[in-house]
Amino acid sequence: MLSTHCTPAQTAVLQTLQRQHRPLSAQSLYTLMCQHQRIGLATVYRSLDALKRLGRVQHRATLEGEMLYSAVEADHHYMTCLHCGQSFPLDRCPLKAIEAQLQGSSSFTIYYHTLEFFGLCEPCAIQMDGISQSLSL
Amino acid sequence: MLSTHCTPAQTAVLQTLQRQHRPLSAQSLYTLMCQHQRIGLATVYRSLDALKRLGRVQHRATLEGEMLYSAVEADHHYMTCLHCGQSFPLDRCPLKAIEAQLQGSSSFTIYYHTLEFFGLCEPCAIQMDGISQSLSL
DNA sequence: TTCGAGAATGATAATCATTCTCATTTTATG
DNA sequence: CATAAAATGAGAATGATTATCATTCTCGAA
Ligand SMILES: [Mn+2]
Ligand SMILES: [Mn+2]
Ligand SMILES: [Zn+2]
Ligand SMILES: [Zn+2]
C-alpha cells in the first residue's frame, strides 16, 4: 500500500485510460477491460482511486453524478448544456498560466485541476427562447 | 413547469443557500431546512435541479461523489488535498477574464463554471515525504 | 527453496445519494 | 365555486460506489 510503484491492475487501468479519447466512467472502463482481461469491478474502482491520489488520473462528475476518469495528460475541458446535457470540448486548457502562478504563491502541490463551464448550447437556447415567447402571447 | 418564476420551495432553497458561507449537499440542505419549515427531500432535489437550470445555483462534486450546491453569486473555488480530503479556498476566482473571452468567441451561453485544483496540502506532502524516505532506508 | 505476513484481487453484499411514483395539496384562472 | 395543471411529500426503487471477506499473489527472511 505504501509502495511507490503501480500494481498490475493499476497499470492496466492507466494504460486503458490513456488509449481513450474521451473520459470514461468506472463502469464503462470495467466493461471495456473485461473484453481483454480478467479484472473485478472493485479493482477498477480501487485502481482509479490510487491513480487519482498519485496524480496520474483526473476525474470530473457528470450532471447525473457519475464520475468520469481520464489520464492527466489529457488536459481537456468542456462546456456542458444544462438543458440537453451535451458536452462541448474547449479548444485548449486556459489554465496553464494560472496554475503555474498558483503553484508559486502557495504551499499546496497541484497535481491537476478540473474546469467546466455550464449553460445553454445554441439549439437549446433558441428552443427555450421560443417557448418563453409562445407563453407570453 | 414552463413558468419563468420560482416556486415557493425554490425560493426557500435559494434563500437558504444564499445564507451559507460554504457549499452544501442536498442532504445537509434538507436537514437544515427541516428545522425551520416543512419540506420534502425530493422537493429539495427538484428545486436544486430547477435552480441549476435557471443559472441561479452552481454545483461541484466532492471526492466521495456527493454534489455540493451554492448560489452562483458565491463564485468560490478550492484546492483539495487528495490525501486528507481537506479543501482550501482560493483568494479569488481566476476565470473572470477567461469566461468573458469564451462568451465572445462561442455561441454557448455560459451561466457558471466549476474550477477545482487537486493535489497535496503541505502537511500531507511532508508526511508522504517522510514515509517514502523511511521506506528507502 | 520454503514460509509467512502483508498486499492485491474478485465476487458479492451493503451503502447511500439521488431519482421515481403516486396520492394529496396548492395554485391559477374562468 | 369548479376544474385542470403544477407542486409537494412520503416512501419505494435505482444504481454508482464502497465495504467485506475469502482467496491468490509478492517478496523478503530463514
Ligand atoms: Mn486544464
Ligand atoms: Mn469562478
Ligand atoms: Zn443543449
Ligand atoms: Zn492533505
CSV table of C-alpha atoms (C1' of nucleotides) and ligand atoms in Angstrom, one decimal:
chain,number,residue,atom,x,y,z
A,1,MET,CA,0.0,0.0,0.0
A,2,LEU,CA,2.8,2.4,0.7
A,3,SER,CA,4.8,1.1,-2.3
A,4,THR,CA,5.6,3.8,-4.8
A,5,HIS,CA,5.1,1.6,-7.9
A,6,CYS,CA,1.9,0.6,-9.5
A,7,THR,CA,0.2,-2.8,-9.2
A,8,PRO,CA,-0.6,-4.7,-12.3
A,9,ALA,CA,-4.2,-3.7,-12.2
A,10,GLN,CA,-3.3,0.0,-11.8
A,11,THR,CA,-1.0,-0.2,-14.8
A,12,ALA,CA,-3.7,-1.9,-16.9
A,13,VAL,CA,-6.3,0.7,-15.9
A,14,LEU,CA,-4.0,3.6,-16.6
A,15,GLN,CA,-3.0,2.2,-20.0
A,16,THR,CA,-6.6,1.6,-20.9
A,17,LEU,CA,-7.4,5.2,-20.0
A,18,GLN,CA,-4.5,6.6,-21.9
A,19,ARG,CA,-5.8,4.9,-25.1
A,20,GLN,CA,-9.2,6.7,-24.8
A,21,HIS,CA,-10.1,9.9,-26.5
A,22,ARG,CA,-12.9,10.7,-24.0
A,23,PRO,CA,-13.3,10.4,-20.2
A,24,LEU,CA,-14.8,7.1,-19.1
A,25,SER,CA,-16.8,6.1,-16.1
A,26,ALA,CA,-15.6,3.3,-13.9
A,27,GLN,CA,-18.4,1.1,-15.1
A,28,SER,CA,-17.6,1.6,-18.8
A,29,LEU,CA,-13.9,1.1,-18.1
A,30,TYR,CA,-14.8,-2.2,-16.4
A,31,THR,CA,-16.9,-3.4,-19.3
A,32,LEU,CA,-14.2,-2.4,-21.7
A,33,MET,CA,-11.4,-4.1,-19.8
A,34,CYS,CA,-13.4,-7.3,-19.3
A,35,GLN,CA,-13.3,-7.9,-23.0
A,36,HIS,CA,-9.5,-8.3,-22.9
A,37,GLN,CA,-8.5,-9.4,-19.4
A,38,ARG,CA,-9.8,-10.8,-16.2
A,39,ILE,CA,-10.5,-7.9,-13.7
A,40,GLY,CA,-13.0,-7.2,-11.0
A,41,LEU,CA,-15.2,-4.1,-10.8
A,42,ALA,CA,-13.9,-3.4,-7.3
A,43,THR,CA,-10.3,-3.5,-8.5
A,44,VAL,CA,-11.2,-0.9,-11.2
A,45,TYR,CA,-12.5,1.4,-8.6
A,46,ARG,CA,-9.6,0.8,-6.3
A,47,SER,CA,-7.1,1.4,-9.1
A,48,LEU,CA,-8.8,4.6,-10.2
A,49,ASP,CA,-8.7,5.8,-6.6
A,50,ALA,CA,-5.0,5.0,-6.2
A,51,LEU,CA,-4.1,6.6,-9.6
A,52,LYS,CA,-6.1,9.6,-8.6
A,53,ARG,CA,-4.1,10.1,-5.4
A,54,LEU,CA,-0.9,9.5,-7.3
A,55,GLY,CA,-1.8,12.4,-9.6
A,56,ARG,CA,-1.9,10.2,-12.7
A,57,VAL,CA,-5.6,10.2,-13.3
A,58,GLN,CA,-8.1,13.1,-13.1
A,59,HIS,CA,-11.9,13.0,-12.7
A,60,ARG,CA,-15.0,15.0,-13.3
A,61,ALA,CA,-18.6,14.4,-12.4
A,62,THR,CA,-21.5,14.3,-15.0
A,63,LEU,CA,-24.7,16.1,-14.3
A,64,GLU,CA,-26.2,12.7,-13.3
A,65,GLY,CA,-23.5,12.4,-10.7
A,66,GLU,CA,-21.4,9.7,-12.3
A,67,MET,CA,-17.6,10.1,-12.2
A,68,LEU,CA,-15.6,10.2,-15.4
A,69,TYR,CA,-11.9,9.5,-15.4
A,70,SER,CA,-9.1,10.3,-17.8
A,71,ALA,CA,-5.3,10.4,-17.8
A,72,VAL,CA,-3.9,13.7,-16.6
A,73,GLU,CA,-2.0,14.0,-19.8
A,74,ALA,CA,-5.4,14.6,-21.5
A,75,ASP,CA,-6.0,18.1,-20.1
A,76,HIS,CA,-9.4,18.7,-21.7
A,77,HIS,CA,-12.3,20.7,-20.6
A,78,TYR,CA,-15.9,21.1,-21.6
A,79,MET,CA,-18.9,23.4,-21.8
A,80,THR,CA,-22.0,21.4,-20.7
A,81,CYS,CA,-25.5,22.3,-21.6
A,82,LEU,CA,-27.9,22.3,-18.6
A,83,HIS,CA,-30.8,21.6,-20.8
A,84,CYS,CA,-29.8,18.7,-23.0
A,85,GLY,CA,-26.7,17.5,-21.1
A,86,GLN,CA,-24.4,17.6,-24.1
A,87,SER,CA,-20.7,18.4,-23.5
A,88,PHE,CA,-18.7,20.6,-26.0
A,89,PRO,CA,-14.9,20.4,-25.8
A,90,LEU,CA,-12.8,23.5,-25.4
A,91,ASP,CA,-10.0,24.1,-27.9
A,92,ARG,CA,-7.4,24.3,-25.2
A,93,CYS,CA,-6.9,24.5,-21.5
A,94,PRO,CA,-7.0,28.1,-20.4
A,95,LEU,CA,-5.4,27.5,-17.0
A,96,LYS,CA,-1.7,26.8,-17.8
A,97,ALA,CA,-0.5,30.2,-16.7
A,98,ILE,CA,-2.9,30.4,-13.7
A,99,GLU,CA,-1.9,27.1,-12.4
A,100,ALA,CA,1.8,27.9,-12.6
A,101,GLN,CA,1.2,31.2,-10.8
A,102,LEU,CA,-0.8,29.4,-8.0
A,103,GLN,CA,1.9,26.8,-7.5
A,104,GLY,CA,4.3,29.7,-6.8
A,105,SER,CA,2.2,31.6,-4.4
A,106,SER,CA,1.1,28.7,-2.2
A,107,SER,CA,2.4,25.7,-0.3
A,108,PHE,CA,-0.1,23.4,-1.9
A,109,THR,CA,1.2,21.0,-4.5
A,110,ILE,CA,-1.1,20.9,-7.5
A,111,TYR,CA,-1.4,17.7,-9.5
A,112,TYR,CA,-4.2,18.6,-11.8
A,113,HIS,CA,-7.4,20.6,-12.0
A,114,THR,CA,-11.0,20.3,-13.1
A,115,LEU,CA,-12.7,23.1,-15.1
A,116,GLU,CA,-16.1,23.0,-16.7
A,117,PHE,CA,-18.5,25.6,-17.9
A,118,PHE,CA,-22.3,25.2,-17.6
A,119,GLY,CA,-25.0,27.0,-19.5
A,120,LEU,CA,-27.1,26.5,-22.7
A,121,CYS,CA,-25.9,25.3,-26.1
A,122,GLU,CA,-27.2,27.3,-29.1
A,123,PRO,CA,-30.0,24.9,-30.1
A,124,CYS,CA,-31.3,24.7,-26.5
A,125,ALA,CA,-31.1,28.5,-26.0
A,126,ILE,CA,-33.1,29.0,-29.2
A,127,GLN,CA,-35.6,26.4,-28.2
A,128,MET,CA,-36.2,27.9,-24.7
A,129,ASP,CA,-36.4,31.3,-26.3
A,130,GLY,CA,-39.2,30.1,-28.5
A,131,ILE,CA,-41.1,28.5,-25.5
A,132,SER,CA,-41.0,31.7,-23.4
A,133,GLN,CA,-42.2,33.7,-26.3
A,134,SER,CA,-45.1,31.4,-27.0
A,135,LEU,CA,-46.1,31.7,-23.4
A,136,SER,CA,-46.2,35.4,-23.4
A,137,LEU,CA,-48.5,35.6,-26.4
B,1,MET,CA,-43.1,23.8,-15.3
B,2,LEU,CA,-42.5,26.2,-18.1
B,3,SER,CA,-43.2,29.2,-15.8
B,4,THR,CA,-40.4,31.6,-15.5
B,5,HIS,CA,-40.9,32.5,-11.8
B,6,CYS,CA,-39.7,30.4,-8.9
B,7,THR,CA,-42.0,28.2,-6.8
B,8,PRO,CA,-42.1,28.7,-3.0
B,9,ALA,CA,-39.8,25.8,-2.4
B,10,GLN,CA,-37.3,27.0,-5.0
B,11,THR,CA,-37.3,30.4,-3.3
B,12,ALA,CA,-36.8,28.9,0.1
B,13,VAL,CA,-33.9,26.7,-1.1
B,14,LEU,CA,-32.2,29.6,-2.9
B,15,GLN,CA,-32.5,31.8,0.1
B,16,THR,CA,-31.1,29.2,2.4
B,17,LEU,CA,-28.2,28.6,0.1
B,18,GLN,CA,-27.5,32.3,-0.1
B,19,ARG,CA,-27.2,32.5,3.7
B,20,GLN,CA,-24.4,29.8,3.7
B,21,HIS,CA,-20.7,30.5,3.6
B,22,ARG,CA,-19.9,27.1,2.2
B,23,PRO,CA,-21.4,24.8,-0.4
B,24,LEU,CA,-24.0,22.4,1.0
B,25,SER,CA,-25.1,18.9,-0.1
B,26,ALA,CA,-28.7,18.4,-0.8
B,27,GLN,CA,-29.0,16.2,2.2
B,28,SER,CA,-27.5,18.8,4.6
B,29,LEU,CA,-29.7,21.4,3.0
B,30,TYR,CA,-32.7,19.2,3.7
B,31,THR,CA,-31.7,18.7,7.3
B,32,LEU,CA,-31.1,22.4,7.8
B,33,MET,CA,-34.4,23.5,6.2
B,34,CYS,CA,-36.4,20.9,8.1
B,35,GLN,CA,-35.6,22.7,11.3
B,36,HIS,CA,-37.5,25.8,10.2
B,37,GLN,CA,-40.1,24.6,7.7
B,38,ARG,CA,-41.9,21.7,6.3
B,39,ILE,CA,-40.2,20.4,3.1
B,40,GLY,CA,-39.6,17.1,1.5
B,41,LEU,CA,-36.2,15.7,0.4
B,42,ALA,CA,-37.5,15.2,-3.1
B,43,THR,CA,-38.5,18.8,-3.3
B,44,VAL,CA,-35.1,19.9,-2.3
B,45,TYR,CA,-33.6,17.9,-5.1
B,46,ARG,CA,-36.2,19.2,-7.6
B,47,SER,CA,-35.6,22.8,-6.6
B,48,LEU,CA,-31.9,22.5,-6.8
B,49,ASP,CA,-32.2,21.0,-10.3
B,50,ALA,CA,-34.5,23.8,-11.4
B,51,LEU,CA,-32.3,26.5,-9.9
B,52,LYS,CA,-29.3,24.9,-11.6
B,53,ARG,CA,-31.0,25.1,-15.0
B,54,LEU,CA,-32.0,28.7,-14.3
B,55,GLY,CA,-28.4,29.5,-13.7
B,56,ARG,CA,-29.1,30.6,-10.1
B,57,VAL,CA,-27.3,27.7,-8.3
B,58,GLN,CA,-24.0,26.1,-9.1
B,59,HIS,CA,-22.6,22.7,-8.1
B,60,ARG,CA,-19.5,20.7,-7.6
B,61,ALA,CA,-18.7,17.1,-6.7
B,62,THR,CA,-16.8,16.0,-3.6
B,63,LEU,CA,-14.1,13.3,-3.9
B,64,GLU,CA,-16.8,10.9,-2.5
B,65,GLY,CA,-19.1,11.8,-5.3
B,66,GLU,CA,-21.6,13.9,-3.4
B,67,MET,CA,-22.9,17.0,-5.0
B,68,LEU,CA,-22.4,20.3,-3.2
B,69,TYR,CA,-24.5,23.3,-4.2
B,70,SER,CA,-24.1,27.1,-3.7
B,71,ALA,CA,-25.6,30.3,-5.0
B,72,VAL,CA,-23.9,31.5,-8.2
B,73,GLU,CA,-23.1,34.8,-6.5
B,74,ALA,CA,-20.6,32.8,-4.4
B,75,ASP,CA,-18.1,32.3,-7.0
B,76,HIS,CA,-15.6,30.4,-4.9
B,77,HIS,CA,-13.1,27.7,-5.7
B,78,TYR,CA,-10.9,25.3,-3.8
B,79,MET,CA,-7.7,23.4,-3.8
B,80,THR,CA,-8.5,19.9,-2.5
B,81,CYS,CA,-6.0,17.5,-1.0
B,82,LEU,CA,-6.1,14.0,-2.5
B,83,HIS,CA,-4.7,12.6,0.7
B,84,CYS,CA,-6.7,14.1,3.6
B,85,GLY,CA,-9.6,15.4,1.6
B,86,GLN,CA,-9.5,18.9,3.0
B,87,SER,CA,-10.5,21.8,0.8
B,88,PHE,CA,-8.6,25.1,0.9
B,89,PRO,CA,-10.4,28.2,-0.6
B,90,LEU,CA,-8.8,30.3,-3.3
B,91,ASP,CA,-8.5,34.0,-2.7
B,92,ARG,CA,-10.4,34.9,-5.8
B,93,CYS,CA,-11.8,33.4,-9.0
B,94,PRO,CA,-9.1,33.5,-11.6
B,95,LEU,CA,-11.6,32.9,-14.5
B,96,LYS,CA,-13.4,36.3,-14.9
B,97,ALA,CA,-11.4,37.3,-18.0
B,98,ILE,CA,-11.3,33.8,-19.5
B,99,GLU,CA,-15.1,33.4,-19.2
B,100,ALA,CA,-15.8,36.7,-20.8
B,101,GLN,CA,-13.5,35.8,-23.6
B,102,LEU,CA,-15.1,32.5,-24.1
B,103,GLN,CA,-18.6,34.0,-24.2
B,104,GLY,CA,-17.5,36.2,-27.0
B,105,SER,CA,-15.9,33.5,-29.2
B,106,SER,CA,-18.6,30.9,-28.9
B,107,SER,CA,-22.4,30.5,-29.4
B,108,PHE,CA,-22.6,28.8,-26.0
B,109,THR,CA,-24.3,30.8,-23.2
B,110,ILE,CA,-22.3,30.4,-20.0
B,111,TYR,CA,-24.2,30.6,-16.7
B,112,TYR,CA,-21.4,29.5,-14.4
B,113,HIS,CA,-18.3,27.3,-14.1
B,114,THR,CA,-16.7,24.9,-11.8
B,115,LEU,CA,-13.0,25.0,-11.1
B,116,GLU,CA,-11.0,23.0,-8.6
B,117,PHE,CA,-7.4,22.1,-8.1
B,118,PHE,CA,-6.3,18.8,-6.7
B,119,GLY,CA,-3.0,17.8,-5.1
B,120,LEU,CA,-1.4,17.6,-1.7
B,121,CYS,CA,-1.6,20.1,1.1
B,122,GLU,CA,1.6,21.0,2.8
B,123,PRO,CA,1.2,18.7,5.9
B,124,CYS,CA,0.2,15.7,3.7
B,125,ALA,CA,3.1,16.3,1.3
B,126,ILE,CA,5.5,16.4,4.2
B,127,GLN,CA,4.0,13.3,5.7
B,128,MET,CA,4.2,11.3,2.5
B,129,ASP,CA,7.7,12.5,2.0
B,130,GLY,CA,8.6,11.1,5.4
B,131,ILE,CA,7.1,7.8,4.5
B,132,SER,CA,8.8,7.4,1.2
B,133,GLN,CA,12.1,8.2,2.9
B,134,SER,CA,11.6,5.7,5.7
B,135,LEU,CA,10.9,3.1,3.0
B,136,SER,CA,14.1,3.7,1.1
B,137,LEU,CA,16.3,3.4,4.2
C,1,DT,C1',13.9,-23.1,-1.8
C,2,DT,C1',10.4,-22.7,1.6
C,3,DC,C1',7.4,-19.9,4.7
C,4,DG,C1',4.7,-16.5,6.3
C,5,DA,C1',2.9,-11.7,6.5
C,6,DG,C1',1.0,-8.3,4.1
C,7,DA,C1',-0.8,-6.6,-0.2
C,8,DA,C1',-3.8,-7.3,-4.1
C,9,DT,C1',-7.7,-9.3,-6.2
C,10,DG,C1',-12.6,-10.7,-7.4
C,11,DA,C1',-17.2,-11.9,-6.1
C,12,DT,C1',-20.7,-10.4,-3.6
C,13,DA,C1',-23.3,-7.8,-0.2
C,14,DA,C1',-24.2,-3.3,1.8
C,15,DT,C1',-24.5,1.6,1.5
C,16,DC,C1',-26.5,5.8,0.4
C,17,DA,C1',-27.2,9.8,-2.6
C,18,DT,C1',-30.4,10.5,-6.0
C,19,DT,C1',-34.5,9.7,-8.7
C,20,DC,C1',-39.1,7.8,-9.4
C,21,DT,C1',-44.0,7.0,-8.2
C,22,DC,C1',-48.2,8.3,-6.9
C,23,DA,C1',-51.6,10.2,-3.8
C,24,DT,C1',-52.5,14.6,-2.0
C,25,DT,C1',-52.4,19.6,-1.7
C,26,DT,C1',-51.8,24.1,-3.7
C,27,DT,C1',-52.2,27.4,-7.4
C,28,DA,C1',-54.1,29.7,-11.3
C,29,DT,C1',-58.0,31.0,-13.8
C,30,DG,C1',-62.5,31.3,-15.6
D,1,DC,C1',-67.0,27.8,-6.7
D,2,DA,C1',-65.2,24.4,-10.2
D,3,DT,C1',-61.5,22.5,-12.8
D,4,DA,C1',-57.0,21.5,-14.5
D,5,DA,C1',-52.3,21.9,-14.0
D,6,DA,C1',-48.4,22.3,-11.1
D,7,DA,C1',-46.1,21.5,-6.8
D,8,DT,C1',-45.3,18.8,-3.0
D,9,DG,C1',-44.1,15.0,0.4
D,10,DA,C1',-43.6,10.1,1.7
D,11,DG,C1',-41.8,6.3,0.6
D,12,DA,C1',-40.0,2.8,-2.8
D,13,DA,C1',-36.7,2.0,-6.4
D,14,DT,C1',-32.4,2.8,-8.6
D,15,DG,C1',-27.7,2.5,-9.4
D,16,DA,C1',-23.0,4.0,-8.7
D,17,DT,C1',-19.7,3.4,-5.3
D,18,DT,C1',-17.8,1.1,-1.1
D,19,DA,C1',-17.2,-2.5,2.3
D,20,DT,C1',-16.4,-7.4,3.3
D,21,DC,C1',-14.1,-11.4,3.1
D,22,DA,C1',-12.1,-15.5,1.3
D,23,DT,C1',-8.5,-16.4,-1.9
D,24,DT,C1',-4.3,-15.6,-4.5
D,25,DC,C1',-0.1,-13.2,-5.3
D,26,DT,C1',4.5,-10.9,-3.8
D,27,DC,C1',8.6,-10.8,-1.7
D,28,DG,C1',11.9,-10.7,1.9
D,29,DA,C1',13.6,-13.7,5.9
D,30,DA,C1',15.1,-18.1,7.3
E,1,MN,MN,-6.8,22.2,-17.9
E,2,MN,MN,-15.1,31.3,-10.6
E,3,ZN,ZN,-28.3,21.9,-25.0
E,4,ZN,ZN,-3.9,16.9,3.0
